[in-house]
Coordinates of C-alpha atoms and ligand atoms in Angstrom, one line a residue:
Chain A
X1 CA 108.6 -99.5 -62.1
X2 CA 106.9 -96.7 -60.8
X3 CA 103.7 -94.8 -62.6
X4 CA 102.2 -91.8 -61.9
X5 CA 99.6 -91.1 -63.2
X6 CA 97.3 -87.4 -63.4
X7 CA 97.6 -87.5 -59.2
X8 CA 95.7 -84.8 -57.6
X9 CA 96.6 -84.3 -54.0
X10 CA 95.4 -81.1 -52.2
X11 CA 95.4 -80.3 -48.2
X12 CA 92.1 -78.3 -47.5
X13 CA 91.9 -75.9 -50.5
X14 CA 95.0 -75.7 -51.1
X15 CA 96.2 -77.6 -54.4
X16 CA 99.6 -79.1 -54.2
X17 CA 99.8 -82.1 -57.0
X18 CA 97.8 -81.1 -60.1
X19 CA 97.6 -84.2 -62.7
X20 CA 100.9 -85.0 -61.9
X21 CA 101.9 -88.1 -64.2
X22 CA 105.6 -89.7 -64.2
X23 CA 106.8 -93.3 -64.7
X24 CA 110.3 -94.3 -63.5
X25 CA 111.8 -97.1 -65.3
X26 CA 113.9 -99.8 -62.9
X27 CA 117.2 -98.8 -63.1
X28 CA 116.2 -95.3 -64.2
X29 CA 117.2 -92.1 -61.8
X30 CA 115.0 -88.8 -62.0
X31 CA 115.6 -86.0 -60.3
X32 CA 113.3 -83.5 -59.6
X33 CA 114.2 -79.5 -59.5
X34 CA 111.7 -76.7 -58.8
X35 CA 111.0 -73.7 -56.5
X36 CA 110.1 -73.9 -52.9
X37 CA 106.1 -75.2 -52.0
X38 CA 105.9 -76.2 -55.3
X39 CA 105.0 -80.1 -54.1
X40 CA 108.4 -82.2 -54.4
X41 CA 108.2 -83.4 -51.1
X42 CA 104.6 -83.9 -51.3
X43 CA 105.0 -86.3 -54.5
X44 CA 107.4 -88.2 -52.5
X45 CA 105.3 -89.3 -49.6
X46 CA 102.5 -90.2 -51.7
X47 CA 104.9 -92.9 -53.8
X48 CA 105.0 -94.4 -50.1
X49 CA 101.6 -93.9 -49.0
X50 CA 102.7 -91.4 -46.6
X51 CA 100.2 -89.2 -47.8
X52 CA 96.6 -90.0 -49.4
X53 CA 95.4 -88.7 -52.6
X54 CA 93.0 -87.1 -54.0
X55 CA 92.7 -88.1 -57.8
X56 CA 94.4 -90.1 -60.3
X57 CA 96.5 -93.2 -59.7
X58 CA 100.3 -94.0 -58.3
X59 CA 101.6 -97.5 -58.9
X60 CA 104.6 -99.2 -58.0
X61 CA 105.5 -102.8 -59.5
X62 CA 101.8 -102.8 -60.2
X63 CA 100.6 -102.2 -56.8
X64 CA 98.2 -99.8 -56.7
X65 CA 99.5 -97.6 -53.3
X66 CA 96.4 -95.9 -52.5
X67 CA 93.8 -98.9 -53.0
X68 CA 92.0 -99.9 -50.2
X69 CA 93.4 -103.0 -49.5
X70 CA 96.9 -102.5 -49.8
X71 CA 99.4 -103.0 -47.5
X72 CA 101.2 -100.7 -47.2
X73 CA 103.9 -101.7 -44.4
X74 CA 104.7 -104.1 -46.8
X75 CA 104.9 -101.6 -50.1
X76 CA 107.3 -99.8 -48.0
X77 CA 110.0 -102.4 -47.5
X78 CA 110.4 -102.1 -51.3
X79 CA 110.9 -98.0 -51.0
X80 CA 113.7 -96.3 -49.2
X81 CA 113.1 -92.9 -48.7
X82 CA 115.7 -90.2 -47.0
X83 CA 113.9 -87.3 -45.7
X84 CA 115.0 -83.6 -45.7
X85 CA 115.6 -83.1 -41.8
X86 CA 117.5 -85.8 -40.4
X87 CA 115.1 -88.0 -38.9
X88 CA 117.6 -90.4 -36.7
X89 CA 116.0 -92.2 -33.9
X90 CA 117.6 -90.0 -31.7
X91 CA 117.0 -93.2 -28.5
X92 CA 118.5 -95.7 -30.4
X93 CA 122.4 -96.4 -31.6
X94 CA 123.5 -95.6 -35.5
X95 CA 123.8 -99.6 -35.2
X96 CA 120.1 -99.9 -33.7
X97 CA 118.7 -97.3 -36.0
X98 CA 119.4 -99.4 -38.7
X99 CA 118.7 -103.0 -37.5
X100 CA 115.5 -101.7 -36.5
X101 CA 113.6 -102.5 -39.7
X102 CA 114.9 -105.1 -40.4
X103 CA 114.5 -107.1 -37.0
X104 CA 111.3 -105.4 -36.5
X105 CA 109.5 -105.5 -39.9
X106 CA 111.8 -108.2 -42.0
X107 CA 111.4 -110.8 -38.3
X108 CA 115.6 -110.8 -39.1
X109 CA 117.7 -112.2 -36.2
X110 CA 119.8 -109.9 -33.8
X111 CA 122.7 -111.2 -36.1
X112 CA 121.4 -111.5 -39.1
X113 CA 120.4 -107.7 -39.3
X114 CA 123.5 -106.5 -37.9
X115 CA 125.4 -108.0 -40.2
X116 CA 124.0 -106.3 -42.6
X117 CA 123.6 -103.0 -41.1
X118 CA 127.7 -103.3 -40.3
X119 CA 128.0 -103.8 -43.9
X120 CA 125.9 -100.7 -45.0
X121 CA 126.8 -98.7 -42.4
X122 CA 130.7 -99.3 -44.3
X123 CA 129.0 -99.0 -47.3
X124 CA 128.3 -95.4 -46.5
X125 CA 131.7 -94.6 -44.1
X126 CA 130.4 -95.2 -40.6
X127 CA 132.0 -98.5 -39.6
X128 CA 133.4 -96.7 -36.9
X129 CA 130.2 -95.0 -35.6
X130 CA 128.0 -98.2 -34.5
X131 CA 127.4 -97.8 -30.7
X132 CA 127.8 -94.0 -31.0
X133 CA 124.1 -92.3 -30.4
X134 CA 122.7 -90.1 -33.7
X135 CA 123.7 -87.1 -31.7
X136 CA 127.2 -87.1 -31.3
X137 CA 127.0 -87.4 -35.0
X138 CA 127.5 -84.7 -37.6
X139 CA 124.3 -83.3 -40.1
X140 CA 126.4 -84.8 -43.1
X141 CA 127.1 -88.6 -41.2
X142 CA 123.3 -88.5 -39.7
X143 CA 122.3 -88.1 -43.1
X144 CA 124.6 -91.0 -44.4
X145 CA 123.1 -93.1 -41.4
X146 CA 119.8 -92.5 -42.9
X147 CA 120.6 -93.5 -46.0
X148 CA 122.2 -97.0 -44.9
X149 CA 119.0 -97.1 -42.8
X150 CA 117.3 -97.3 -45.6
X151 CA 119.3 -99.3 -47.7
X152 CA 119.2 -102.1 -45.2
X153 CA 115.6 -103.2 -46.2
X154 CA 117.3 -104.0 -49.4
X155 CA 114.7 -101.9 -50.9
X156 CA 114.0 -101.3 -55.3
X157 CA 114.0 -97.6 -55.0
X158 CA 115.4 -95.1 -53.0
X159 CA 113.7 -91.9 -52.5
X160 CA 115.8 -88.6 -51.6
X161 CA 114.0 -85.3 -50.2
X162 CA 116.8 -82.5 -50.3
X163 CA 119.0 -84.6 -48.4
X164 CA 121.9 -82.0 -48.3
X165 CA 119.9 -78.7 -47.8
X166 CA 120.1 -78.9 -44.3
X167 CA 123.8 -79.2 -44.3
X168 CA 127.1 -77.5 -43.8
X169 CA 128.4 -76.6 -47.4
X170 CA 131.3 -78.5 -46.5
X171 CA 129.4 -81.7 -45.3
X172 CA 127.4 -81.9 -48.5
X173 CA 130.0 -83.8 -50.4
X174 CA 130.5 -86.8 -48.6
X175 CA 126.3 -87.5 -48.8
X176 CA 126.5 -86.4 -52.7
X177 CA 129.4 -89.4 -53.3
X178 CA 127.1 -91.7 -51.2
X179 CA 124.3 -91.3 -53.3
X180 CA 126.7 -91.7 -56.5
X181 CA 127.6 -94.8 -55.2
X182 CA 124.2 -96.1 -55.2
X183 CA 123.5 -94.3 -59.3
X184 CA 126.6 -95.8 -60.3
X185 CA 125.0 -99.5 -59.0
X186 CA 122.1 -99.0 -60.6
X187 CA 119.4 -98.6 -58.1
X188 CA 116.3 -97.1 -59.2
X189 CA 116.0 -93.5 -57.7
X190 CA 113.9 -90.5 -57.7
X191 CA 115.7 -87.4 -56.0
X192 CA 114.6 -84.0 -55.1
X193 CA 117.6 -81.6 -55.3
X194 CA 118.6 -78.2 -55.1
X195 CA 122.3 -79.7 -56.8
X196 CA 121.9 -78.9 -60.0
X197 CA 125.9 -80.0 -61.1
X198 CA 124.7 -83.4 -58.9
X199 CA 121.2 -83.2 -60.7
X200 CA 122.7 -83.1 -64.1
X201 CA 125.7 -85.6 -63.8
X202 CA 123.5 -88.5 -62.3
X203 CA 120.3 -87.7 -63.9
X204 CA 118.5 -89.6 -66.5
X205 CA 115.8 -87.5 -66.5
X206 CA 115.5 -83.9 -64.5
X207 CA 111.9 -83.0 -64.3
X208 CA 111.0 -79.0 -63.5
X209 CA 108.4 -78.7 -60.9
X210 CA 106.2 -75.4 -60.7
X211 CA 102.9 -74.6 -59.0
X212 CA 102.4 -78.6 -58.5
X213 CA 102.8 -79.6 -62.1
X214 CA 105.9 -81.1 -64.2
X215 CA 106.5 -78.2 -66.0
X216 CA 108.9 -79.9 -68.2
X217 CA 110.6 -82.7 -68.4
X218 CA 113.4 -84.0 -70.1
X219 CA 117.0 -85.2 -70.5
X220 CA 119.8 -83.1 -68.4
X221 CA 121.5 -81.8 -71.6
X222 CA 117.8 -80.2 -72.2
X223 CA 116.8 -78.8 -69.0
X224 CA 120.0 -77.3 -68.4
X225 CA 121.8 -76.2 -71.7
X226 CA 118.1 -76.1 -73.8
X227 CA 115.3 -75.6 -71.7
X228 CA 111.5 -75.0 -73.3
X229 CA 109.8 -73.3 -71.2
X230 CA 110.3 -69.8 -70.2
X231 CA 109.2 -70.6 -66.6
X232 CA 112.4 -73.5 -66.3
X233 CA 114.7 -71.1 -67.6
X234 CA 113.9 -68.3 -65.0
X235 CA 113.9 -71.0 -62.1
X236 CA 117.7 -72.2 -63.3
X237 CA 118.5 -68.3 -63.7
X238 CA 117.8 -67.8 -60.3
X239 CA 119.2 -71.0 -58.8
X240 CA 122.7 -71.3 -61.0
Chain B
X1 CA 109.5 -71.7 30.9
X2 CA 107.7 -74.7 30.0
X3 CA 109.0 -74.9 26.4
X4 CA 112.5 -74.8 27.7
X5 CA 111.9 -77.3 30.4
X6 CA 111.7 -80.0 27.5
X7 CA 113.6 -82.7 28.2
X8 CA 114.2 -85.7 25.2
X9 CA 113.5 -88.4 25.9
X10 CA 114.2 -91.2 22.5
X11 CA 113.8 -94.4 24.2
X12 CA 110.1 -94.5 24.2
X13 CA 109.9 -92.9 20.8
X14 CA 112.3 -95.4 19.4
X15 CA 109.8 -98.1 21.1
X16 CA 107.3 -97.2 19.0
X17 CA 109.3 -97.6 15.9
X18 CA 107.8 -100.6 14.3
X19 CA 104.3 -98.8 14.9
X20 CA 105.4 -96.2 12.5
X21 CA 107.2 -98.6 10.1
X22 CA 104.1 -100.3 9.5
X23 CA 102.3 -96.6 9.2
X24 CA 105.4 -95.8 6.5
X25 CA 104.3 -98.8 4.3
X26 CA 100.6 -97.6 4.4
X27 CA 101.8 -93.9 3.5
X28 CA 104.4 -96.1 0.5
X29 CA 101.1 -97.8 -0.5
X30 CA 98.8 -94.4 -0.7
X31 CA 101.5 -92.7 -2.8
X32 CA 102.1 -95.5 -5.6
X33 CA 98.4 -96.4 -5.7
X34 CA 97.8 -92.6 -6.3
X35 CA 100.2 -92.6 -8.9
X36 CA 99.6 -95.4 -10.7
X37 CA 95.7 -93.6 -10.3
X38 CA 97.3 -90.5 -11.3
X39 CA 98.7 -92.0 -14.6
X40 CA 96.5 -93.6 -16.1
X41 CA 94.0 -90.6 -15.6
X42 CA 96.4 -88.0 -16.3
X43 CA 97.1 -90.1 -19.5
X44 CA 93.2 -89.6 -20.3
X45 CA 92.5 -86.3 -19.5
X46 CA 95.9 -85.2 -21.8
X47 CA 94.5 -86.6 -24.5
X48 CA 90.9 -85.3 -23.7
X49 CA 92.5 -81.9 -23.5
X50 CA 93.9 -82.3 -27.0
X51 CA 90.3 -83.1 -28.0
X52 CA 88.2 -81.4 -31.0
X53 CA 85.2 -81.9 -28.4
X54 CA 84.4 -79.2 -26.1
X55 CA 83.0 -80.9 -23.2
X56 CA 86.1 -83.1 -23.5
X57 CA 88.8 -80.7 -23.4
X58 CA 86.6 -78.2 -21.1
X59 CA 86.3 -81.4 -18.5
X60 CA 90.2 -81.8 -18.4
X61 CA 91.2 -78.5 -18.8
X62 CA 88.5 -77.7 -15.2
X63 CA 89.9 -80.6 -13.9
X64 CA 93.7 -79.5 -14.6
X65 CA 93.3 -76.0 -13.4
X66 CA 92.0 -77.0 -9.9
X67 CA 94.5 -79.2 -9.1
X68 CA 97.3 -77.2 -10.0
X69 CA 95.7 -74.1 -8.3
X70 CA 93.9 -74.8 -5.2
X71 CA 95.3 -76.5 -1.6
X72 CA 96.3 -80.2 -1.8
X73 CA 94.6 -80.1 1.4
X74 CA 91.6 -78.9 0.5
X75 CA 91.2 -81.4 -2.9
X76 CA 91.5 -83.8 0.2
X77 CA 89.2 -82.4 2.4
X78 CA 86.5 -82.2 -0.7
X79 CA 87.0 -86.0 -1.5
X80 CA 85.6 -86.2 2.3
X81 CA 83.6 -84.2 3.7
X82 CA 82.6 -82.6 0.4
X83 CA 81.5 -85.7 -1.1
X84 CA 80.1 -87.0 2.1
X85 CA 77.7 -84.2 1.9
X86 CA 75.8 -85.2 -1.0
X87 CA 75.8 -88.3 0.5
X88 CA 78.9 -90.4 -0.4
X89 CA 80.3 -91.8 2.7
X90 CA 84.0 -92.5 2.0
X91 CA 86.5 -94.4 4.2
X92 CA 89.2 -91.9 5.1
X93 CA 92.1 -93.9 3.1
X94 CA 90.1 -94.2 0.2
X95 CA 89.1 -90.1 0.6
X96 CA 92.6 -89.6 0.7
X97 CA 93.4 -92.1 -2.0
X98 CA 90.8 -89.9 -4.5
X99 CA 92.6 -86.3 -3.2
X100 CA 95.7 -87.1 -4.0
X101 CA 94.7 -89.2 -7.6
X102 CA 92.9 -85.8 -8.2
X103 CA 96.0 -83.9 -7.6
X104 CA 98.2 -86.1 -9.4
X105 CA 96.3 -86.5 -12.1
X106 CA 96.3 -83.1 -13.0
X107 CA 99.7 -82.5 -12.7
X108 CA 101.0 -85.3 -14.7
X109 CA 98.0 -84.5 -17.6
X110 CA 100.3 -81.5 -18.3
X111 CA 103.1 -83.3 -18.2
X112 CA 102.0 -85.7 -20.5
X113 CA 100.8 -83.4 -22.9
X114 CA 104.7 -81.6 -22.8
X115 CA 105.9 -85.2 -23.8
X116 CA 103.3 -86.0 -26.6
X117 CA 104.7 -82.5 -28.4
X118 CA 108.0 -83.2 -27.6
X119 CA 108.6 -86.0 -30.1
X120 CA 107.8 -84.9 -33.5
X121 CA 105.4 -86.0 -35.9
X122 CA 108.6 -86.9 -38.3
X123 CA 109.7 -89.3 -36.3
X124 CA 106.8 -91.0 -36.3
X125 CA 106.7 -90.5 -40.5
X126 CA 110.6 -92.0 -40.9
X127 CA 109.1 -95.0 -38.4
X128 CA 106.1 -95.9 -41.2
X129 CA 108.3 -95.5 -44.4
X130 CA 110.5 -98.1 -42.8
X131 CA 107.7 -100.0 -42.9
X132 CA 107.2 -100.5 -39.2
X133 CA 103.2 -100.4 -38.4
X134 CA 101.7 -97.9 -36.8
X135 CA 101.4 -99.7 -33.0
X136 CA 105.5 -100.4 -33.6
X137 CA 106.1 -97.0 -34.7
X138 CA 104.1 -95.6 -31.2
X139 CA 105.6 -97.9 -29.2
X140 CA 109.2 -98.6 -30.1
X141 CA 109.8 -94.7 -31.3
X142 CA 107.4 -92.5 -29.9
X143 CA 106.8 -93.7 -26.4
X144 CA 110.4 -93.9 -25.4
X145 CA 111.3 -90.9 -26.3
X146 CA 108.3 -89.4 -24.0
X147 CA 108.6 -91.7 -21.3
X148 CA 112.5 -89.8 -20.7
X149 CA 110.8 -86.5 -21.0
X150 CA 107.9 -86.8 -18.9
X151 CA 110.3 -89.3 -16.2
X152 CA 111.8 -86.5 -14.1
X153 CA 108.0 -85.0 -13.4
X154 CA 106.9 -87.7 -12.9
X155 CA 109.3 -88.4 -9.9
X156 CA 108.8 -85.2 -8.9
X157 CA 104.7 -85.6 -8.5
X158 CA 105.9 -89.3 -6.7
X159 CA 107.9 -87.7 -3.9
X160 CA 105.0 -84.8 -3.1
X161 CA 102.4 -87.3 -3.0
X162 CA 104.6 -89.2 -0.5
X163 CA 104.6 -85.9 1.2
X164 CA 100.9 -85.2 0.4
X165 CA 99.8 -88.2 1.9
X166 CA 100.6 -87.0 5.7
X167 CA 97.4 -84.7 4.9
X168 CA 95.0 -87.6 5.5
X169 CA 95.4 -86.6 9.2
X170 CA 92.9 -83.8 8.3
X171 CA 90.2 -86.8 7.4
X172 CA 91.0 -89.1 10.6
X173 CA 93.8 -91.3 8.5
X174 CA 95.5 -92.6 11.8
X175 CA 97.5 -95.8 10.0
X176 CA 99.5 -93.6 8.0
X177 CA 103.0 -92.9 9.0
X178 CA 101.5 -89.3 10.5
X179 CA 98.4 -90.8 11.5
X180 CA 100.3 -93.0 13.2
X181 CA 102.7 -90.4 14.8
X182 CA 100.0 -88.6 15.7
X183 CA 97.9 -90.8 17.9
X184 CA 101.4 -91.5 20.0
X185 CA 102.4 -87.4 19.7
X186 CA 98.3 -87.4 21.6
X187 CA 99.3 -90.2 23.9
X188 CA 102.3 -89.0 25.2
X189 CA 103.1 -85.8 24.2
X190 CA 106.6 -86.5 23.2
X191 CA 105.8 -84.4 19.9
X192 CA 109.1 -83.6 18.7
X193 CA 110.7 -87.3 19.2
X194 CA 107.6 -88.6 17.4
X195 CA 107.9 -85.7 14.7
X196 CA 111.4 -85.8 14.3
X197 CA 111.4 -89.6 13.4
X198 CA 108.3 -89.0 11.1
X199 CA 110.0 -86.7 9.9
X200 CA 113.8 -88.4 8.9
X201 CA 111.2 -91.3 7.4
X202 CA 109.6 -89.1 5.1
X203 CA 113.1 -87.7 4.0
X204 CA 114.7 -91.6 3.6
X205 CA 111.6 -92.3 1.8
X206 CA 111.6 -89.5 -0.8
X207 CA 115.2 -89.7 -0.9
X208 CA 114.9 -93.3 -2.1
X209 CA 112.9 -92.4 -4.6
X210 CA 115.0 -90.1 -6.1
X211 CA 118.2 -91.9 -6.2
X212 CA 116.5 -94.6 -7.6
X213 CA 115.1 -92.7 -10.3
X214 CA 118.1 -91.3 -11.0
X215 CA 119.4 -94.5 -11.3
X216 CA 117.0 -95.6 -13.6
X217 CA 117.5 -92.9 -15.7
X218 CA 121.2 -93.6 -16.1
X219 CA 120.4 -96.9 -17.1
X220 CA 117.5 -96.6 -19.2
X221 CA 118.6 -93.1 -21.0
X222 CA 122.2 -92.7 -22.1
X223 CA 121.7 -90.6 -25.1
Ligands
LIG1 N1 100.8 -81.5 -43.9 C1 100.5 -80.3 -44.6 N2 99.4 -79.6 -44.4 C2 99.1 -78.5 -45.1 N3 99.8 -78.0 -46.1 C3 101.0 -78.7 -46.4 C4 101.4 -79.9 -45.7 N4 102.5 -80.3 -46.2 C5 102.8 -79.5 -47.2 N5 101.9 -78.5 -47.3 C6 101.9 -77.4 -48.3 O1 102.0 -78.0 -49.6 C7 102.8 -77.2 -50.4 C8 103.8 -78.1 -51.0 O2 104.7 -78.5 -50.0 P1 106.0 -79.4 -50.3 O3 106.6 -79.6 -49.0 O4 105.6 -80.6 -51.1 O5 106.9 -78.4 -51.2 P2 108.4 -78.6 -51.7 O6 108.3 -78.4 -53.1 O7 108.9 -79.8 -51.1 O8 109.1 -77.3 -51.1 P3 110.5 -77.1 -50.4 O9 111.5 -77.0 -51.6 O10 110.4 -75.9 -49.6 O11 110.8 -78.3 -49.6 C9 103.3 -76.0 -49.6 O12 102.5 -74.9 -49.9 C10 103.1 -76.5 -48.2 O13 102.9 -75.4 -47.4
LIG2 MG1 110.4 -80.2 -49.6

C-alpha cells in the first residue's frame, strides 16, 4: 500500500505538491489526469525518493520514504517506474538494459537474470530484439523495453509518467495493451495519462490534478460522465 | 650551388638508427606520462570550472584559456626558464614533462566538460529508480557513455603531444627522438637523412596511435 499523506514539495519558491494526500490500495490502479506543470511527474519521483520533500509524509508498505534512515536502493526494487522520455541505456543491449538491475542490484547470475529478462522482454513483444542496441529501436518498443526493465525487479507497483506522449499516434497502442496486460494481472499501479479512454477503462480511481492539489478524486464513471468541480470539467472539455 | 650539391648519403643515418629508437621511446614516454598528467588534471580543473566558487572556476577557466591560446612552445619555454627565474631549477624532461601536462590539461578540461553535459541527468534518474546506488549508477551508466564522447579528443590531444614533445629541443632535451636527431643533424650535418627518419618515426608513431584507437573504439563502442 502506498499513503500519501498532506506532502508539500516545492523547488525554490515555487510550490508544486500542496498537501497532497492519496493511498493506493495493493491491487488498486489510479490514474492521474490534469493540466501541464501541474505536479504529476513530481508526485511520482517522490513515491521513489527521487525527489525530497518538503512536508507531510509518503509511505510505502509502511516504510517511511523520506526518513533519514531509509534505504532507499532497496525501496526501489519494490517500485517500477516508466518515465515520460525513453530513458534506455542507450550503451547497453535491450537484453543488457534489463539484466542490469537485476545482476547489479538483485547479485542475480548472468543466467539467472536473463532468463528472466527473455521472459519479460516476450512478455512485452521483444523476444526478437535482445542483442539489438535501444537505438535501432522504435519510440513505442523503447518504451515497452522500459517497461520489461522495470518489471524484471519483480517489483509491487509500477509507476507510469506519460509513457505514450512522446510517441507516434500509431505506436501508442502497442504500449497501452502492455500496460493492460499488467491491470488485467493485478499489479498495483499509479499512472499519469493524457488517455483519457485508457484512463477510464483501466482506472479504479482517476484523480484530477490542478495547481499541485487533487482537485477531485473519484471513480471513472464520476470524473468523466459526473464530474464536481467546475475546474475538472473545463480540463476534460479541453482535453476530450 | 651548395644546396644543390647535396648528395644522400643513408648509410650513416641508418647507423644511427637504434640511437633514435631509444630517443623514440623517451619521446613515447613524455607523451603518455603527459597524458596520463593531463587527465587526471584536466578531470579536476573540469569540475573546478563547473564550481559555485569563484576562485575555483576563475583558476581553471585562466588555466584553460592559456593553454588553448598561447604557443605550445612557449608554455614550454615558461615551465623552464620562466620558472627557473624565480628560482625553480627544473631538469629539462621534467620542464618539458610540466609544458606539455599544462597544455594537455587544458585541452582535455574542455573536453571533459562536453562529456559530463553530454549524458543527461535522466539517465542517471532511470539508473537510481532501478535501484542501482549512486557510485553504480556513475560508473556503469554515466561514465561509459562519456568515456566514448570524450575518446576521439582525447586521441587527438595524444598524437599532438607526441608531436609536442619534439619542442623540448628549445630547453636542451637531447634524448628525445629530436634531441637525439639533433645532436647527429650537429655532428654531421646530414640534416635531411636525420630529419627525414625523425620524421617517418613521428608519423609511424602517431599513426599507431590512431589505428589503434580506432580499433578500440570498434571494439569497445558498437552502438
Ligand atoms: N527539477 C526542477 N527544478 C525546478 N522546477 C521544476 C523541476 N521539476 C519540475 N519543476 C516545475 O514543477 C512544476 C511541476 O512539474 P511536473 O513535471 O511535476 O508537472 P507535470 O504535471 O508532470 O507536467 P507535464 O504534464 O507537462 O509533464 C512545473 O512548474 C515545473 O516547471
Ligand atoms: Mg510530467
Amino acid at each position: 500500500m502506498i499513503e500519501i499523506e498532506r506532502v508539500k514539495k516545492s523547488f525554490g519558491s515555487l510550490t508544486v505538491l500542496d498537501e497532497v494526500s492519496l493511498s493506493v490500495n495493493t491491487g488498486e490502479v489510479v490514474s492521474i489526469i490534469g493540466g501541464s506543470g501541474s505536479g504529476k511527474s513530481t508526485l511520482l519521483m517522490c513515491i521513489n525518493g527521487l525527489e525530497p520533500i518538503q512536508g507531510g509524509r509518503i509511505a510505502v508498505d509502511g516504510i517511511e520514504v523520506h526518513a533519514a534512515g531509509t534505504d532507499l536502493n532497496k525501496l526501489r526494487r519494490n517500485i517500477g517506474i516508466v518515465f515520460q522520455q525513453w530513458n534506455a541505456f542507450p550503451h547497453l543491449t535491450v537484453l543488457e538494459n534489463v539484466t542490469l538491475a537485476p545482476r547489479k542490484v538483485l547479485k542475480m547470475s548472468r543466467a539467472e537474470a536473463e532468463a528472466i529478462a527473455v521472459q519479460q522482454l516476450e512478455h512485452v513483444g521483444l523476444g526478437d530484439k535482445l542483442k539489438a542496441f535501444p537505438g535501432k529501436l522504435s519510440g513505442g518498443q523503447q518504451q515497452r523495453m522500459a517497461i520489461a526493465r522495470a518489471l524484471a525487479m519483480s517489483p509491487k507497483y509500477m509507476l507510469f509518467d506519460e509513457v505514450t506522449s512522446a510517441l507516434d499516434p500509431q505506436l501508442v497502442g502497442e504500449v497501452l495493451d502492455t500496460m493492460r496486460l499488467l491491470a488485467g494481472e493485478g499489479m498495483t499501479m499509479i499512472l499519469v495519462t493524457h488517455e483519457m479512454g485508457f484512463a477510464r477503462e483501466v482506472s479504479d480511481r482517476v484523480a484530477f490534478f490542478k495547481s499541485g492539489k487533487i482537485h477531485e478524486i473519484g471513480s471513472p464513471q464520476q470524473i468523466f460522465e459526473s464530474p464536481q468541480m467546475p475546474e475538472t470539467r473545463a480540463f476534460l472539455n479541453s482535453v476530450l | 650551388m651548395g644546396v644543390f650539391n647535396y648528395t644522400f648519403h643513408w648509410r650513416p643515418a641508418f647507423q644511427a638508427l637504434p640511437a633514435m629508437l631509444e630517443g623514440a621511446l623517451v619521446t613515447i614516454q613524455l607523451a603518455v606520462l603527459s597524458m596520463l598528467f593531463g587527465i587526471a588534471i584536466g578531470v579536476v580543473l573540469s569540475l573546478m570550472r563547473g564550481s559555485k566558487n569563484r576562485l575555483l572556476s576563475g583558476f581553471a577557466v585562466t588555466w584553460v584559456e592559456i593553454a588553448r591560446n598561447t604557443p605550445a612552445l612557449f608554455q614550454i619555454y615558461i615551465a623552464y626558464f620562466g620558472l627557473g627565474q624565480i628560482g625553480i631549477r627544473l631538469d629539462s624532461f621534467i620542464a618539458l614533462l610540466i609544458g606539455i601536462t599544462f597544455n594537455n590539461a587544458g585541452y582535455l578540461a574542455e573536453t571533459f566538460r562536453g562529456g559530463m553535459r553530454a549524458v543527461p541527468p535522466t539517465q542517471t534518474r532511470a539508473a537510481r529508480s532501478l535501484g542501482l546506488s549512486a557510485v553504480d549508477a556513475y560508473r556503469l551508466i554515466v561514465l561509459p557513455q562519456m568515456f566514448r564522447v570524450v575518446f576521439h579528443p582525447m586521441t587527438n590531444q595524444m598524437v599532438w603531444a607526441i608531436l609536442m614533445t619534439s619542442l623540448g629541443v628549445v630547453v636542451g632535451l637531447n634524448t628525445d627522438l629530436t634531441g637525439v636527431t639533433q645532436e647527429l643533424n650537429v655532428k654531421t650535418f646530414r640534416t635531411f637523412e636525420y630529419f627525414a627518419i625523425a620524421a617517418v618515426m613521428y608519423y609511424l608513431i602517431a599513426k599507431f596511435v590512431t589505428l589503434g584507437a580506432r580499433a578500440i573504439a570498434w571494439r569497445l563502442f558498437r552502438y
